[in-house]
Amino acid sequence: MESKKVDMNDQDYQQALKLRKELLDIFAQVEQISKRIKSLPTCNPQTRKLQDNVHLAIIQYLQTHMFSLQLLPNTSSQEPAVEYLDTEIIVIQDSIVQLKRQLQDSVSRRKFEDAESIRMQLSELEQQLEILMESK
């Protein structure tokens, strides 16, 4: 299979760069909203758990979809790639902290099936973080 050389001035390439930037901006906004939801004051533990779960779901969504953005073309400079990696590392670190809290909560409530599932997710995130740190 022949690989085609990408022309930086090609209209499709420029469009892809523009869309990639827009997606990253939208993902950054989603992350900000997620943090605001998580930081809202609550009156009871159920609401706190709901906020934590919403935050965790958003983080997992961002991880899944931001990772696929690496396949899209990037600008010639390395700064956006480093900035993207830093953002992804921060997202994963936030997720790890959140999962550790949920793990402690599950163990204290003797929900061992939930705890095992959380441990598996935690392990996967720690592996992803290690891979990202090595590629940096």
JSON list of N, CA and C in Angstrom, two decimals, residues 34-58 102:
[
{"chain": "A", "resi": 34, "resn": "SER", "atom": "N", "xyz": [-17.67, 19.80, 33.40]},
{"chain": "A", "resi": 34, "resn": "SER", "atom": "CA", "xyz": [-17.61, 18.64, 34.28]},
{"chain": "A", "resi": 34, "resn": "SER", "atom": "C", "xyz": [-17.04, 19.02, 35.64]},
{"chain": "A", "resi": 35, "resn": "LYS", "atom": "N", "xyz": [-16.00, 19.83, 35.63]},
{"chain": "A", "resi": 35, "resn": "LYS", "atom": "CA", "xyz": [-15.39, 20.26, 36.90]},
{"chain": "A", "resi": 35, "resn": "LYS", "atom": "C", "xyz": [-16.35, 21.14, 37.69]},
{"chain": "A", "resi": 36, "resn": "ARG", "atom": "N", "xyz": [-17.12, 21.98, 36.98]},
{"chain": "A", "resi": 36, "resn": "ARG", "atom": "CA", "xyz": [-18.11, 22.81, 37.67]},
{"chain": "A", "resi": 36, "resn": "ARG", "atom": "C", "xyz": [-19.20, 21.96, 38.31]},
{"chain": "A", "resi": 37, "resn": "ILE", "atom": "N", "xyz": [-19.65, 20.94, 37.59]},
{"chain": "A", "resi": 37, "resn": "ILE", "atom": "CA", "xyz": [-20.67, 20.04, 38.13]},
{"chain": "A", "resi": 37, "resn": "ILE", "atom": "C", "xyz": [-20.14, 19.36, 39.38]},
{"chain": "A", "resi": 38, "resn": "LYS", "atom": "N", "xyz": [-18.90, 18.91, 39.31]},
{"chain": "A", "resi": 38, "resn": "LYS", "atom": "CA", "xyz": [-18.31, 18.20, 40.45]},
{"chain": "A", "resi": 38, "resn": "LYS", "atom": "C", "xyz": [-18.15, 19.11, 41.66]},
{"chain": "A", "resi": 39, "resn": "SER", "atom": "N", "xyz": [-17.91, 20.40, 41.43]},
{"chain": "A", "resi": 39, "resn": "SER", "atom": "CA", "xyz": [-17.65, 21.31, 42.54]},
{"chain": "A", "resi": 39, "resn": "SER", "atom": "C", "xyz": [-18.91, 21.95, 43.12]},
{"chain": "A", "resi": 40, "resn": "LEU", "atom": "N", "xyz": [-20.08, 21.65, 42.56]},
{"chain": "A", "resi": 40, "resn": "LEU", "atom": "CA", "xyz": [-21.32, 22.21, 43.10]},
{"chain": "A", "resi": 40, "resn": "LEU", "atom": "C", "xyz": [-21.55, 21.72, 44.53]},
{"chain": "A", "resi": 41, "resn": "PRO", "atom": "N", "xyz": [-22.04, 22.59, 45.40]},
{"chain": "A", "resi": 41, "resn": "PRO", "atom": "CA", "xyz": [-22.31, 22.15, 46.77]},
{"chain": "A", "resi": 41, "resn": "PRO", "atom": "C", "xyz": [-23.47, 21.16, 46.81]},
{"chain": "A", "resi": 42, "resn": "THR", "atom": "N", "xyz": [-23.37, 20.20, 47.73]},
{"chain": "A", "resi": 42, "resn": "THR", "atom": "CA", "xyz": [-24.42, 19.18, 47.85]},
{"chain": "A", "resi": 42, "resn": "THR", "atom": "C", "xyz": [-24.88, 19.07, 49.29]},
{"chain": "A", "resi": 43, "resn": "CYS", "atom": "N", "xyz": [-26.09, 18.56, 49.43]},
{"chain": "A", "resi": 43, "resn": "CYS", "atom": "CA", "xyz": [-26.67, 18.39, 50.77]},
{"chain": "A", "resi": 43, "resn": "CYS", "atom": "C", "xyz": [-26.59, 16.95, 51.26]},
{"chain": "A", "resi": 44, "resn": "ASN", "atom": "N", "xyz": [-26.47, 16.01, 50.34]},
{"chain": "A", "resi": 44, "resn": "ASN", "atom": "CA", "xyz": [-26.47, 14.61, 50.77]},
{"chain": "A", "resi": 44, "resn": "ASN", "atom": "C", "xyz": [-25.47, 13.78, 49.96]},
{"chain": "A", "resi": 45, "resn": "PRO", "atom": "N", "xyz": [-25.12, 12.62, 50.48]},
{"chain": "A", "resi": 45, "resn": "PRO", "atom": "CA", "xyz": [-24.12, 11.78, 49.81]},
{"chain": "A", "resi": 45, "resn": "PRO", "atom": "C", "xyz": [-24.58, 11.24, 48.45]},
{"chain": "A", "resi": 46, "resn": "GLN", "atom": "N", "xyz": [-25.89, 11.06, 48.28]},
{"chain": "A", "resi": 46, "resn": "GLN", "atom": "CA", "xyz": [-26.37, 10.54, 47.00]},
{"chain": "A", "resi": 46, "resn": "GLN", "atom": "C", "xyz": [-26.11, 11.56, 45.88]},
{"chain": "A", "resi": 47, "resn": "THR", "atom": "N", "xyz": [-26.35, 12.82, 46.17]},
{"chain": "A", "resi": 47, "resn": "THR", "atom": "CA", "xyz": [-26.10, 13.85, 45.18]},
{"chain": "A", "resi": 47, "resn": "THR", "atom": "C", "xyz": [-24.61, 13.95, 44.88]},
{"chain": "A", "resi": 48, "resn": "ARG", "atom": "N", "xyz": [-23.77, 13.83, 45.91]},
{"chain": "A", "resi": 48, "resn": "ARG", "atom": "CA", "xyz": [-22.32, 13.87, 45.71]},
{"chain": "A", "resi": 48, "resn": "ARG", "atom": "C", "xyz": [-21.89, 12.70, 44.82]},
{"chain": "A", "resi": 49, "resn": "LYS", "atom": "N", "xyz": [-22.45, 11.52, 45.10]},
{"chain": "A", "resi": 49, "resn": "LYS", "atom": "CA", "xyz": [-22.09, 10.35, 44.30]},
{"chain": "A", "resi": 49, "resn": "LYS", "atom": "C", "xyz": [-22.53, 10.54, 42.85]},
{"chain": "A", "resi": 50, "resn": "LEU", "atom": "N", "xyz": [-23.72, 11.12, 42.65]},
{"chain": "A", "resi": 50, "resn": "LEU", "atom": "CA", "xyz": [-24.20, 11.39, 41.30]},
{"chain": "A", "resi": 50, "resn": "LEU", "atom": "C", "xyz": [-23.26, 12.36, 40.58]},
{"chain": "A", "resi": 51, "resn": "GLN", "atom": "N", "xyz": [-22.86, 13.42, 41.28]},
{"chain": "A", "resi": 51, "resn": "GLN", "atom": "CA", "xyz": [-21.92, 14.37, 40.69]},
{"chain": "A", "resi": 51, "resn": "GLN", "atom": "C", "xyz": [-20.60, 13.69, 40.33]},
{"chain": "A", "resi": 52, "resn": "ASP", "atom": "N", "xyz": [-20.11, 12.87, 41.23]},
{"chain": "A", "resi": 52, "resn": "ASP", "atom": "CA", "xyz": [-18.85, 12.15, 40.97]},
{"chain": "A", "resi": 52, "resn": "ASP", "atom": "C", "xyz": [-18.98, 11.22, 39.77]},
{"chain": "A", "resi": 53, "resn": "ASN", "atom": "N", "xyz": [-20.12, 10.54, 39.67]},
{"chain": "A", "resi": 53, "resn": "ASN", "atom": "CA", "xyz": [-20.33, 9.62, 38.55]},
{"chain": "A", "resi": 53, "resn": "ASN", "atom": "C", "xyz": [-20.46, 10.36, 37.22]},
{"chain": "A", "resi": 54, "resn": "VAL", "atom": "N", "xyz": [-21.13, 11.51, 37.24]},
{"chain": "A", "resi": 54, "resn": "VAL", "atom": "CA", "xyz": [-21.24, 12.32, 36.03]},
{"chain": "A", "resi": 54, "resn": "VAL", "atom": "C", "xyz": [-19.85, 12.78, 35.60]},
{"chain": "A", "resi": 55, "resn": "HIS", "atom": "N", "xyz": [-19.07, 13.25, 36.58]},
{"chain": "A", "resi": 55, "resn": "HIS", "atom": "CA", "xyz": [-17.70, 13.70, 36.28]},
{"chain": "A", "resi": 55, "resn": "HIS", "atom": "C", "xyz": [-16.87, 12.55, 35.71]},
{"chain": "A", "resi": 56, "resn": "LEU", "atom": "N", "xyz": [-16.96, 11.39, 36.32]},
{"chain": "A", "resi": 56, "resn": "LEU", "atom": "CA", "xyz": [-16.21, 10.23, 35.85]},
{"chain": "A", "resi": 56, "resn": "LEU", "atom": "C", "xyz": [-16.64, 9.82, 34.44]},
{"chain": "A", "resi": 57, "resn": "ALA", "atom": "N", "xyz": [-17.93, 9.84, 34.18]},
{"chain": "A", "resi": 57, "resn": "ALA", "atom": "CA", "xyz": [-18.43, 9.47, 32.85]},
{"chain": "A", "resi": 57, "resn": "ALA", "atom": "C", "xyz": [-17.91, 10.45, 31.79]},
{"chain": "A", "resi": 58, "resn": "ILE", "atom": "N", "xyz": [-17.90, 11.72, 32.13]},
{"chain": "A", "resi": 58, "resn": "ILE", "atom": "CA", "xyz": [-17.40, 12.72, 31.18]},
{"chain": "A", "resi": 58, "resn": "ILE", "atom": "C", "xyz": [-15.91, 12.52, 30.93]},
{"chain": "A", "resi": 102, "resn": "GLN", "atom": "N", "xyz": [-13.84, 6.51, 44.80]},
{"chain": "A", "resi": 102, "resn": "GLN", "atom": "CA", "xyz": [-14.97, 5.59, 44.65]},
{"chain": "A", "resi": 102, "resn": "GLN", "atom": "C", "xyz": [-14.61, 4.20, 45.17]}
]
